[in-house]
Structures are given as structure tokens and as C-alpha cells.
XYZ file of C-alpha atoms in Angstrom:
604
model
C -34.272 47.215 7.243
C -30.966 47.523 7.746
C -28.918 46.131 10.634
C -24.477 45.701 11.268
C -23.155 43.531 14.523
C -20.932 40.910 14.885
C -21.313 37.083 14.825
C -21.366 36.246 18.882
C -17.812 34.735 19.074
C -15.110 33.542 21.120
C -11.907 34.259 19.438
C -11.193 37.091 16.686
C -9.455 34.067 15.264
C -12.079 31.354 14.334
C -12.208 32.018 10.454
C -8.328 31.590 10.544
C -8.413 28.470 12.645
C -11.207 26.982 10.077
C -10.358 27.659 7.370
C -6.959 25.713 8.393
C -7.244 23.672 11.011
C -11.054 22.658 11.185
C -11.403 21.148 7.692
C -9.251 18.948 7.055
C -10.551 19.105 3.183
C -11.266 22.189 1.733
C -14.136 20.514 -1.081
C -16.307 19.835 2.443
C -17.396 23.048 2.296
C -20.550 21.447 -0.631
C -21.371 18.924 1.857
C -22.151 20.889 4.726
C -23.977 23.993 2.736
C -25.956 20.869 1.286
C -26.674 18.763 3.441
C -27.726 22.376 4.918
C -30.007 22.511 2.458
C -31.488 19.235 2.276
C -31.656 19.486 6.067
C -34.267 22.518 5.726
C -36.603 20.405 3.542
C -36.815 17.840 5.706
C -37.338 20.323 8.565
C -40.381 21.649 5.985
C -41.458 18.459 5.325
C -41.930 17.169 9.159
C -44.060 20.486 9.660
C -46.223 19.534 6.739
C -46.232 15.981 7.971
C -47.579 17.310 11.660
C -49.896 20.057 11.243
C -47.702 23.118 12.068
C -47.146 24.105 7.993
C -50.368 23.948 5.397
C -48.435 26.118 2.318
C -48.194 23.771 -0.167
C -44.706 22.304 -0.203
C -44.095 22.126 -3.933
C -40.282 20.979 -5.083
C -37.929 20.637 -2.713
C -35.303 19.654 -4.571
C -31.747 21.552 -3.767
C -30.473 23.205 -6.440
C -26.166 23.755 -7.084
C -25.544 26.323 -9.692
C -22.714 28.075 -10.536
C -21.162 31.632 -12.826
C -17.246 30.994 -13.726
C -17.691 35.118 -14.359
C -19.000 35.823 -10.849
C -17.062 33.779 -9.739
C -19.748 32.590 -7.532
C -21.278 29.037 -6.552
C -25.306 29.142 -5.250
C -26.921 26.478 -3.169
C -30.744 27.144 -2.859
C -33.319 24.720 -1.749
C -37.768 25.612 -0.981
C -37.034 24.448 2.628
C -37.486 26.303 5.731
C -36.229 29.693 5.112
C -34.604 31.732 8.331
C -36.185 35.100 9.430
C -33.454 37.869 10.143
C -34.298 36.402 14.102
C -33.194 33.199 13.315
C -30.274 34.582 11.389
C -29.396 36.115 13.967
C -29.890 32.702 16.110
C -28.146 30.068 13.964
C -25.540 31.619 11.874
C -24.142 34.758 14.203
C -23.727 32.217 17.077
C -21.445 29.909 15.483
C -21.442 26.296 16.890
C -25.388 26.943 18.212
C -26.829 23.500 16.533
C -30.888 24.561 14.941
C -31.322 20.892 13.879
C -30.318 19.985 18.013
C -32.926 22.862 18.510
C -35.000 20.857 16.248
C -35.095 17.272 16.980
C -35.777 18.000 20.397
C -39.011 20.476 19.927
C -40.309 17.980 17.192
C -38.952 14.720 18.747
C -42.257 13.324 20.134
C -44.200 13.846 16.368
C -42.611 12.347 14.117
C -38.955 10.757 12.942
C -36.340 13.430 14.509
C -33.864 10.802 12.303
C -34.463 12.355 8.862
C -32.595 15.989 10.208
C -29.028 15.222 9.006
C -27.494 18.738 9.885
C -26.272 21.299 12.302
C -26.820 24.592 10.772
C -24.357 26.789 13.080
C -20.101 25.480 12.152
C -20.909 23.716 8.876
C -22.420 26.704 7.077
C -18.357 28.309 8.463
C -16.863 25.967 6.223
C -18.261 28.151 2.945
C -15.338 30.651 4.183
C -12.775 28.143 2.954
C -13.543 29.206 -0.160
C -15.191 31.762 -0.367
C -14.177 35.708 0.425
C -17.589 36.432 0.653
C -21.100 34.665 1.784
C -23.908 35.781 1.194
C -27.558 34.461 2.345
C -30.595 35.690 0.687
C -33.705 32.978 2.693
C -37.617 33.341 2.803
C -39.160 32.125 5.880
C -42.669 29.780 5.947
C -43.755 31.382 9.003
C -46.163 34.498 7.569
C -46.143 37.582 7.276
C -42.008 37.165 7.675
C -40.138 38.896 4.776
C -36.803 38.086 2.692
C -33.951 39.083 4.176
C -29.925 38.811 2.922
C -27.364 38.340 5.522
C -23.700 39.197 4.216
C -20.262 38.154 5.660
C -17.053 38.747 4.292
C -15.552 36.343 6.270
C -14.308 39.088 9.100
C -16.323 39.218 12.327
C -18.815 42.101 11.352
C -21.875 41.188 9.597
C -24.725 42.322 8.069
C -28.206 41.940 7.799
C -30.674 43.617 5.519
C -33.745 43.482 3.553
C -34.055 41.425 0.205
C -36.761 39.484 -2.574
C -36.455 35.746 -3.199
C -39.384 33.921 -5.289
C -40.869 31.856 -2.058
C -40.187 30.077 0.576
C -36.519 29.123 0.880
C -32.682 29.741 1.285
C -30.220 31.065 -1.363
C -26.665 30.945 -0.211
C -24.026 32.226 -2.459
C -20.386 31.758 -2.126
C -18.036 34.355 -3.578
C -14.837 32.219 -4.237
C -11.676 33.148 -3.757
C -8.225 33.741 -5.909
C -7.057 30.502 -4.247
C -10.550 28.461 -4.784
C -10.985 28.525 -8.554
C -10.710 25.738 -9.024
C -14.488 25.050 -7.492
C -15.894 27.469 -10.327
C -15.294 24.390 -12.903
C -18.136 22.085 -13.769
C -16.211 18.849 -13.501
C -14.494 19.868 -9.807
C -18.744 20.278 -8.486
C -19.902 17.633 -9.889
C -17.076 15.547 -8.057
C -17.351 16.862 -5.147
C -21.295 16.923 -4.961
C -20.633 12.204 -6.634
C -18.299 12.122 -3.798
C -20.691 13.534 -0.654
C -24.113 14.333 -2.043
C -25.118 11.079 -4.229
C -27.427 9.741 -2.017
C -28.895 12.776 -0.009
C -32.484 11.907 0.554
C -33.205 15.172 -1.073
C -32.853 15.323 -4.940
C -29.650 17.290 -5.316
C -30.085 19.131 -8.807
C -26.719 20.436 -10.870
C -26.637 21.691 -15.030
C -30.452 20.862 -14.868
C -29.210 17.164 -14.209
C -30.419 15.101 -11.132
C -26.986 14.032 -9.796
C -28.642 11.328 -6.552
C -30.302 9.241 -5.320
C -32.265 9.971 -2.111
C -33.788 6.818 -1.668
C -30.860 3.922 -1.848
C -31.997 0.471 -1.280
C -29.991 0.150 1.977
C -32.929 3.097 3.694
C -34.971 0.166 2.001
C -36.883 -2.893 3.717
C -35.056 -6.152 2.759
C -38.917 -7.817 2.373
C -39.085 -5.177 -0.342
C -35.850 -5.922 -2.613
C -35.105 -8.423 -4.845
C -31.365 -9.905 -5.717
C -31.194 -7.511 -9.253
C -31.870 -4.859 -6.388
C -28.429 -5.723 -4.475
C -27.088 -5.851 -7.421
C -28.240 -3.494 -9.440
C -26.736 -0.926 -6.031
C -23.612 -2.587 -6.497
C -22.982 -1.232 -10.072
C -23.825 1.426 -9.114
C -21.434 1.127 -6.261
C -18.544 -0.246 -7.619
C -19.157 0.222 -12.012
C -17.101 -2.376 -13.885
C -16.488 -4.810 -11.277
C -17.150 -8.852 -10.945
C -20.779 -9.436 -9.148
C -20.588 -9.888 -5.299
C -21.002 -13.335 -4.124
C -23.850 -12.411 -1.891
C -24.484 -9.300 0.591
C -25.321 -8.654 3.581
C -28.023 -6.775 4.578
C -27.869 -4.842 8.227
C -30.769 -2.883 9.499
C -31.138 -2.520 13.303
C -32.410 0.067 15.793
C -31.148 -0.478 19.052
C -28.803 0.251 21.216
C -27.898 2.074 17.983
C -28.987 2.392 15.211
C -27.636 1.063 11.478
C -28.429 0.334 8.214
C -26.392 -0.424 5.308
C -25.496 -3.639 3.122
C -21.824 -5.678 2.536
C -21.283 -7.155 -0.433
C -18.604 -10.582 -0.281
C -16.150 -9.444 -3.779
C -14.232 -12.358 -5.435
C -11.266 -11.563 -4.274
C -9.301 -15.377 -3.643
C -6.434 -15.561 -2.711
C -5.632 -11.563 -2.825
C -4.601 -10.265 0.469
C -4.365 -6.681 -0.761
C -6.693 -4.933 2.188
C -8.583 -1.870 0.260
C -9.174 0.330 2.518
C -11.927 2.255 0.156
C -14.505 0.163 -0.507
C -16.585 0.569 2.155
C -18.318 4.390 2.188
C -19.167 5.153 5.210
C -22.222 7.565 5.888
C -24.717 9.550 8.205
C -27.898 9.687 7.984
C -27.073 9.739 3.488
C -24.257 11.695 4.189
C -21.097 10.383 2.926
C -18.770 10.873 5.656
C -15.545 8.703 4.589
C -13.975 5.901 3.434
C -11.903 5.159 6.001
C -14.289 2.842 8.780
C -10.853 0.633 10.562
C -12.634 1.386 14.128
C -16.202 0.486 12.714
C -15.710 -2.977 10.666
C -12.812 -5.076 11.354
C -10.175 -5.543 10.258
C -10.888 -8.921 8.767
C -13.637 -6.895 7.030
C -11.845 -4.331 5.137
C -11.880 -6.628 2.219
C -15.916 -6.337 2.117
C -17.457 -3.814 0.054
C -20.647 -1.740 1.077
C -21.850 1.216 2.496
C -22.376 2.085 6.163
C -24.815 4.791 6.931
C -25.522 5.425 10.850
C -26.021 8.385 12.836
C -24.729 6.633 16.254
C -21.386 7.163 15.040
C -19.286 9.921 16.661
C -17.885 11.780 14.521
C -15.730 14.546 15.118
C -16.833 18.394 14.838
C -15.742 18.642 10.969
C -18.012 15.732 10.704
C -14.375 14.066 9.836
C -12.827 11.789 11.760
C -14.216 9.264 13.884
C -14.478 9.918 17.418
C -13.597 6.308 19.557
C -16.405 5.169 22.089
C -18.541 2.437 23.480
C -21.497 2.864 19.912
C -18.018 2.441 17.622
C -17.143 -1.298 19.855
C -21.055 -1.858 19.399
C -21.258 -1.486 15.881
C -18.013 -3.615 15.224
C -18.964 -6.399 17.136
C -22.658 -6.545 15.226
C -21.490 -6.475 11.814
C -18.753 -9.438 12.757
C -21.953 -11.319 14.289
C -24.137 -10.265 11.501
C -21.233 -11.803 8.481
C -20.396 -14.571 11.346
C -24.387 -15.768 11.388
C -24.751 -14.883 7.571
C -22.466 -17.356 6.206
C -23.497 -19.819 9.190
C -26.566 -19.692 7.245
C -25.239 -19.940 3.845
C -23.089 -23.215 4.803
C -26.357 -24.836 6.451
C -28.648 -23.885 3.179
C -26.590 -24.966 0.224
C -22.835 -26.667 1.333
C -22.355 -27.072 -2.420
C -22.518 -23.372 -3.354
C -21.277 -22.830 0.015
C -17.854 -24.672 -1.111
C -17.901 -23.436 -4.746
C -17.698 -19.865 -2.840
C -15.127 -20.712 -0.477
C -12.246 -20.146 -2.570
C -13.091 -16.401 -2.074
C -14.678 -16.403 1.656
C -12.473 -18.609 3.440
C -9.676 -15.442 3.136
C -12.156 -13.645 5.237
C -12.822 -16.849 6.985
C -9.039 -17.852 8.102
C -8.347 -13.962 8.931
C -11.433 -13.789 11.043
C -10.690 -16.986 12.764
C -7.006 -16.053 13.495
C -7.835 -12.662 14.798
C -10.768 -12.675 16.844
C -11.515 -15.218 18.780
C -15.500 -14.661 19.346
C -15.756 -15.195 15.385
C -13.494 -18.415 15.772
C -15.993 -19.829 17.810
C -19.275 -19.189 15.319
C -16.592 -19.719 12.283
C -15.305 -23.100 13.288
C -18.399 -24.912 11.522
C -18.212 -24.064 8.818
C -14.811 -23.609 7.893
C -13.721 -25.406 5.041
C -9.692 -27.530 5.052
C -9.355 -28.661 1.148
C -7.291 -31.792 0.256
C -5.330 -31.636 -3.068
C -8.244 -33.629 -4.189
C -10.326 -30.904 -3.883
C -12.685 -32.699 -1.582
C -13.430 -30.208 1.595
C -13.972 -31.041 5.067
C -15.311 -28.725 8.239
C -12.407 -28.631 11.225
C -14.886 -31.711 12.871
C -14.880 -33.942 9.581
C -11.544 -33.330 8.886
C -9.971 -34.614 13.128
C -12.326 -37.751 12.388
C -11.292 -38.331 8.693
C -7.355 -38.302 9.626
C -7.609 -39.942 13.178
C -8.076 -42.678 11.351
C -5.298 -43.286 9.580
C -2.564 -40.511 10.463
C -2.077 -40.729 14.540
C 1.115 -41.581 15.376
C 3.019 -43.713 17.437
C 1.916 -41.154 20.921
C -1.860 -41.128 19.822
C -1.300 -36.676 17.780
C -3.244 -36.743 15.191
C -1.260 -35.303 12.422
C -3.015 -32.985 9.133
C -0.465 -32.919 5.816
C -0.932 -30.106 3.781
C 0.914 -28.821 0.842
C 1.083 -24.987 -0.279
C 2.662 -26.017 -4.089
C 0.441 -28.587 -5.052
C 2.914 -28.951 -8.698
C 5.864 -28.460 -6.842
C 5.398 -30.856 -4.360
C 3.917 -33.031 -6.620
C 6.486 -35.694 -6.181
C 6.002 -35.981 -2.283
C 2.205 -35.497 -1.862
C 2.285 -39.098 -4.543
C 4.902 -40.577 -1.966
C 2.461 -39.396 0.372
C -0.819 -40.837 -0.322
C 0.769 -43.915 -1.425
C 0.967 -44.729 2.104
C -2.453 -43.996 2.315
C -2.603 -40.194 4.030
C -3.680 -37.380 2.942
C -2.686 -34.091 2.080
C -4.689 -30.438 2.661
C -4.070 -27.513 0.310
C -3.245 -24.633 2.633
C -1.367 -22.114 -0.387
C -3.006 -18.882 0.035
C -1.030 -15.728 1.701
C -2.389 -16.981 5.424
C -2.392 -20.253 5.905
C 0.669 -19.656 7.671
C -0.684 -18.031 10.392
C -4.289 -20.024 10.112
C -1.878 -23.130 10.738
C -0.069 -21.462 14.280
C -3.561 -21.180 14.644
C -5.406 -24.306 14.016
C -2.054 -26.083 16.057
C -2.763 -23.992 19.216
C -6.854 -24.749 19.180
C -7.054 -28.501 18.066
C -6.509 -30.831 20.986
C -3.279 -33.518 20.034
C -3.150 -32.433 16.013
C 0.257 -30.815 14.352
C 0.784 -29.714 10.966
C 3.206 -30.765 8.702
C 4.169 -29.645 5.101
C 4.422 -33.000 2.856
C 7.730 -32.374 2.583
C 9.074 -32.011 6.145
C 10.928 -34.869 6.237
C 10.646 -38.666 4.379
C 7.402 -39.812 4.097
C 8.460 -42.385 6.701
C 8.921 -40.168 8.975
C 6.200 -38.077 8.766
C 4.385 -39.463 11.056
C 5.922 -41.237 13.522
C 4.312 -45.072 14.184
C 7.272 -46.492 15.572
C 7.843 -48.768 12.541
C 11.523 -48.784 11.880
C 13.082 -49.938 8.503
C 16.330 -52.734 8.161
C 18.667 -50.474 6.340
C 19.914 -53.254 3.760
C 23.712 -51.506 4.834
C 26.154 -51.636 6.347
C 27.731 -48.657 9.094
C 29.982 -48.634 7.385
C 28.850 -48.087 3.801
C 26.349 -45.726 5.272
C 29.763 -44.082 6.243
C 32.070 -44.259 2.345
C 28.295 -43.440 0.773
C 27.845 -40.164 3.580
C 31.231 -39.537 2.131
C 30.926 -39.503 -1.616
C 27.375 -37.558 -1.012
C 29.508 -34.444 1.556
C 32.068 -34.020 -1.500
C 30.027 -33.694 -4.200
C 27.043 -31.484 -2.059
C 30.025 -29.451 -0.936
C 27.424 -26.909 1.383
C 27.643 -26.201 4.944
C 23.683 -25.499 4.731
C 22.474 -29.319 3.724
C 22.620 -31.624 6.023
C 23.197 -35.619 4.305
C 21.779 -38.663 6.642
C 22.109 -42.171 5.822
C 18.057 -43.352 5.396
C 16.834 -46.816 5.055
C 13.501 -45.944 3.634
C 11.663 -47.759 0.838
C 13.069 -48.800 -2.797
C 10.416 -47.563 -4.067
C 10.811 -44.095 -3.022
C 13.638 -41.927 -4.262
C 16.851 -42.443 -4.424
C 17.681 -38.997 -2.373
C 15.061 -36.264 -0.729
C 15.312 -33.000 -0.310
C 13.640 -32.260 3.132
C 13.330 -28.575 5.673
C 12.665 -28.867 9.474
C 8.802 -27.953 9.710
C 9.498 -25.765 12.962
C 12.342 -23.941 11.430
C 10.566 -23.077 7.617
C 7.842 -21.744 9.410
C 9.346 -19.257 11.485
C 11.006 -17.758 8.353
C 7.651 -18.181 6.303
C 5.578 -16.564 8.810
C 8.239 -13.869 8.823
C 8.228 -13.031 5.159
C 4.678 -13.110 5.265
C 4.489 -9.769 8.461
C 4.486 -12.241 11.149
C 7.762 -9.841 12.940
C 10.201 -12.279 13.291
C 12.433 -10.997 10.902
C 15.718 -12.862 12.167
C 13.986 -16.231 11.423
C 13.856 -14.451 7.743
C 17.467 -13.529 7.459
C 19.028 -16.875 8.382
C 20.105 -19.220 5.777
C 17.501 -21.928 4.882
C 18.801 -25.660 6.037
C 17.699 -28.631 4.656
C 18.739 -32.074 4.931
C 19.399 -34.576 2.373
C 18.192 -37.961 3.320
C 19.609 -40.990 1.258
C 17.710 -43.903 0.239
C 19.882 -46.372 1.299
C 18.229 -49.518 0.070
C 17.159 -47.399 -3.071
C 19.406 -49.498 -6.090
C 21.128 -46.413 -7.293
C 23.108 -45.802 -3.971
C 23.478 -49.752 -4.223
C 25.129 -48.949 -7.452
C 26.961 -45.934 -5.935
C 28.902 -47.340 -3.267
C 29.910 -50.667 -5.999
C 31.711 -49.185 -8.709
C 35.200 -48.829 -8.575
C 35.324 -46.062 -10.036
C 35.616 -42.758 -8.125
C 34.248 -40.210 -10.986
C 31.710 -42.357 -11.970
C 30.663 -42.041 -8.173
C 30.506 -38.300 -7.717
C 29.400 -38.616 -11.342
C 25.763 -40.572 -9.808
C 25.627 -38.831 -6.329
C 25.378 -35.265 -8.592
C 22.707 -36.827 -10.306
C 20.801 -38.693 -7.493
C 21.420 -34.480 -5.675
C 20.361 -32.605 -8.833
C 17.197 -34.831 -9.439
C 16.946 -34.537 -5.491
C 16.842 -30.498 -6.620
C 15.001 -30.234 -8.742
C 11.866 -32.164 -6.901
C 11.806 -29.130 -4.778
C 12.358 -26.713 -7.796
C 15.732 -25.742 -5.763
C 17.679 -26.193 -9.441
C 17.994 -23.023 -11.086
C 20.506 -21.330 -13.463
C 23.861 -23.113 -14.530
C 23.632 -26.149 -12.003
C 19.697 -27.000 -14.254
C 21.694 -26.498 -17.821
C 24.427 -28.720 -17.160
C 21.611 -31.296 -15.853
C 19.331 -30.981 -18.950
C 22.887 -30.929 -20.453
C 24.307 -34.048 -19.236
C 21.101 -35.972 -18.750
C 19.942 -35.537 -22.736
C 24.223 -37.357 -23.757
C 21.920 -40.483 -22.293
C 19.401 -40.033 -23.854
């Protein structure tokens, strides 16, 4: 038997299109062909299970081999196999989906979701790397003969008789000169590891099984232990720290989705890695670009998502937006929110211990998703400088008692540099005020969100004003200096500072405060911070920082400066006071710092 014919297509140029445009990466050919082989193996299992195949199933593994000298790669299976008529129907008619027909025929007799391949267009990805492709196949059907199909990449094919031991199919690729890289063992292994690591049928390469056909995401959570989840995490991410916890996803309505999402230890680093969550379709690796499936604020998570209902383009390389993707995105958001709430409720102490790592997800989610905010507001934690944690409601009640101003507004004080702002923190604590620690890269945005959400509440960094003005309770301290004295002191400091970005004010402060304090307007500083962190307001980032130098009119050193009759002595004392204020804000650097140290050392 020998037969020649033309492949049924709508254009003579289909192969150049496939080779150059349809698949963005030529290595995809191995995913498509191995997936088809797995598909054929699952089909024969399904027929045996429903009594339509009575023969011995035998070993159903898919074997991948190569011959560098002959320049061939062979993918062999013991699956369904094909007759000559099958080949004409499924191979010669490009884009005819054999899997679709099979599912339709047997949808009432079993789990049709196990059929992963689309034998047709995917097969032709072989011509991205091969100058000729041979198919040798023996159908499972009785009284059929093995058949060979050959095509050199043109629209012409040839079918002839063949010999083959047993049921199944061999796909033999004669590799083209421009694709010889795929005849290297390490390269084939690399591609198989990437795309076929969890295919549901064993894949053999170089006499070794290279995949895990039963990944834990395809199992019931009730059948798994913590050790199983940790072992799988290590399989996905060797040498990584153990995850904090994980979420097992399992839903079959209104869409199908399984998977496991791990919370890694990320602490304060906002480095959105987009290569950690892997997307599969029925255990075939598709992509690690999951931004449409997974909410932006969860992109730091690790793990696997597997769904046959995520729409892919014809090459299975890119996601296509539709209603299911949005539903899956919302489902994942809800599952994560519910899991965090459950952890908080069941073990608050453990949740607090993990919050340094969890907080970045919670805060980012609350900023970017109102629905997530509503769920997370009950377990989002605020930490103060004494390392005590509060929920938002707890802190609102706590701060109201002592940090309410004369207009009945509550002020939350915070620091973004506990060590650098210690002097300001201690001043606040002496007044009985509490100071929150908000020092992550997200916190400038988180602070703005809190002010929008919380009623009659504002947040001020602890160094945003003098301690008496941070929370204006309407109490006015009297100054020991007259207006004339204040003007004299101001002139001395203006001359010493000589900086138009610094505004000198004389303030009546407690005598136990520093002789001078440098502060920055909360609003302007916050805008500049947001701009530096990508807030989109570059005009603030480009503006010079403006500071207020508040001179403590009631401090003994200021009185000493005022009463000195030596002008140089006045300037020397004023310079020391100003430098101390700069030092407390980490603003004394370079030659000025060196001079301050030398000057201070002389007076020891």
C-alpha cells in the first residue's frame, strides 16, 4: 500500500506561518509532541476503563530518544495509535482537533478532562525544527496494519505500510540544520524539565523517568501531610527557605482549577518576581507569566495553578482575557483572604510572628483591591516601636484615648527609621504617645490609604513637627523670651545656617526638649516619598526639601546664646546647636560632620 496526497489546508504558506509566527519559541515543539503522546496514552486508558478496549494496556510510558549521528529525535508512545484513515483525518486536516472529537464522543462515560492534547495544529510545531517528519503508528483496533506517514514540510505527504511492535505511535523528527541544538542531551532534558515535568503519564529519557506524573496539586488535601507540601515546594524551588504556609486550591464550578500557592519569606523587599507561579493546563506547563490570572499583589507568591478553563491562544503560549480569567482571579483573592483570616483567628501569636513576611501581601492587597481591604481589615496588623501588634480596630481605640487633638481628630504617629528617629520617638513617648513602625517600601502608600479609609484620623511621622505640635491639644506654652529676644536669636541662627531651604522659627517648648529640632512638613515630605517610590508625582521628587528649624525658646542654651556679649561665641554656640539638630536627623555629613567631631573633641 502506498498513497500520496495533499494536506488539506487553506493556504500554501501554512508551514512558514507555523514556523515563524505561530509559536514564539521553537522549543515548544517538544511540549506539543510529548503532550500528544500522553494524550494518546490517556485515551487508551479511558477506552479500557469503559470496556471499549479489552487488550492488555501494558506499559504506557512515553519515551523520548535522539540519535545525534542520524540527526533524529523520536517520541514514542503505547497509546491509541492510528490507522491510515485516522492519519488522513487527524494529521492531514490541519487544526482538526482529535481531542475535541474524542471528548464529545465519550463525555458521558468518564472524566473527559483527562484528555489534554489537540492532535492537529500542535503536531505541526514539529516542522519548526524538522526538515522531515515520519509517523509510524499501529492502531489499537483489531485487524489493522501499521502505517507510515511522511512529510518534508511541504503540503505533500506520503502514506505507506510499515512495521511496528505493538500498539502506539512513533514520531520521528529529522532535525534541520538550523535546529541542531536540540540534538544535545542537556537541551532536550532542559525542555522536558520545563514543559513536561508533571505530565500525567511517565516520560522516559535516557532510560530515566524524568517527570512526576502525580503532583500533589492533583490530589485531595485530605490525603496530604505538611511534609508532602514542603517536599513539593523543594521540588519546585530547590535550595529555597521553607515557605510560611500554603493554600491548596480546588474548585470545579463555575470553572475548573487546582493548584497550590505558597507564601514565601519576603520580609520588606518589594521585588515582584513574575517567574515563581507556574501555570499549567492539565499538568502541561504553559507559562510563568500569570499576571492576568493572579492578582498583582499576590505575584510574590510561589506555586502552581492548573486550569483547563484558562483560555489560551492557538499556540497555547499566551493567555486570552475573558470572564473565566476574571473569575479565577477573584477566586484566588478570596481564597488567600480567607486563609489569612483563618490563620489569624486560630493562632494570633503565630500570625504575628509571620506578619513581617505576610504584611507585604496584606498591605499591597488592601491598597489595590477594595474587596480584599474589606476582608483583610480585621487581621491587618499595625506594629509599634515596642513590637506590640494591634488590629486596625484595636489601634483606633488605643490611640483615641491619648492622641486625640482639640478638633476630635485622632493622630497616629509613626516612624520609618526607628534608630535614626530615636530622639523624636523618645520625645513622643515622654508625652505618653505611641509610635507605630511603618518602614516598608509600601508604607507611604499604605499610610495614604489608611487616612482615606479611617474616620477623623490622620498619620504623622514622628519627626514631622515639634512634639507639642504633632498632636495639637490646644495647650499653649509660654515663652521666657520676649518678641525682641526671639528676633535677636532668629537673626543669629539665620546667619549661621545661611540656607534658603531652612526656615528658622522660635518655639515655646518644654525645657527638657532639645535646644533645636529640624522637622519637615508632613504633606510635602510624603509626596516626595511617594514620588521616589513610584507614586507618579515626580514634580515633588524634583523639588528641594524644605525644613523647619525650630529653636526651643525655653532651653538654657538658647538663653546662654542670647546673653553672650561675644558675637563669635554666639555664632559658635548656635552652630553647635544647629549641627546637633542636623545630627539627630542624619543630615550632618561630609566635611560638616568632620568639623563637628573635631570641634566637640576639643571641648571634652
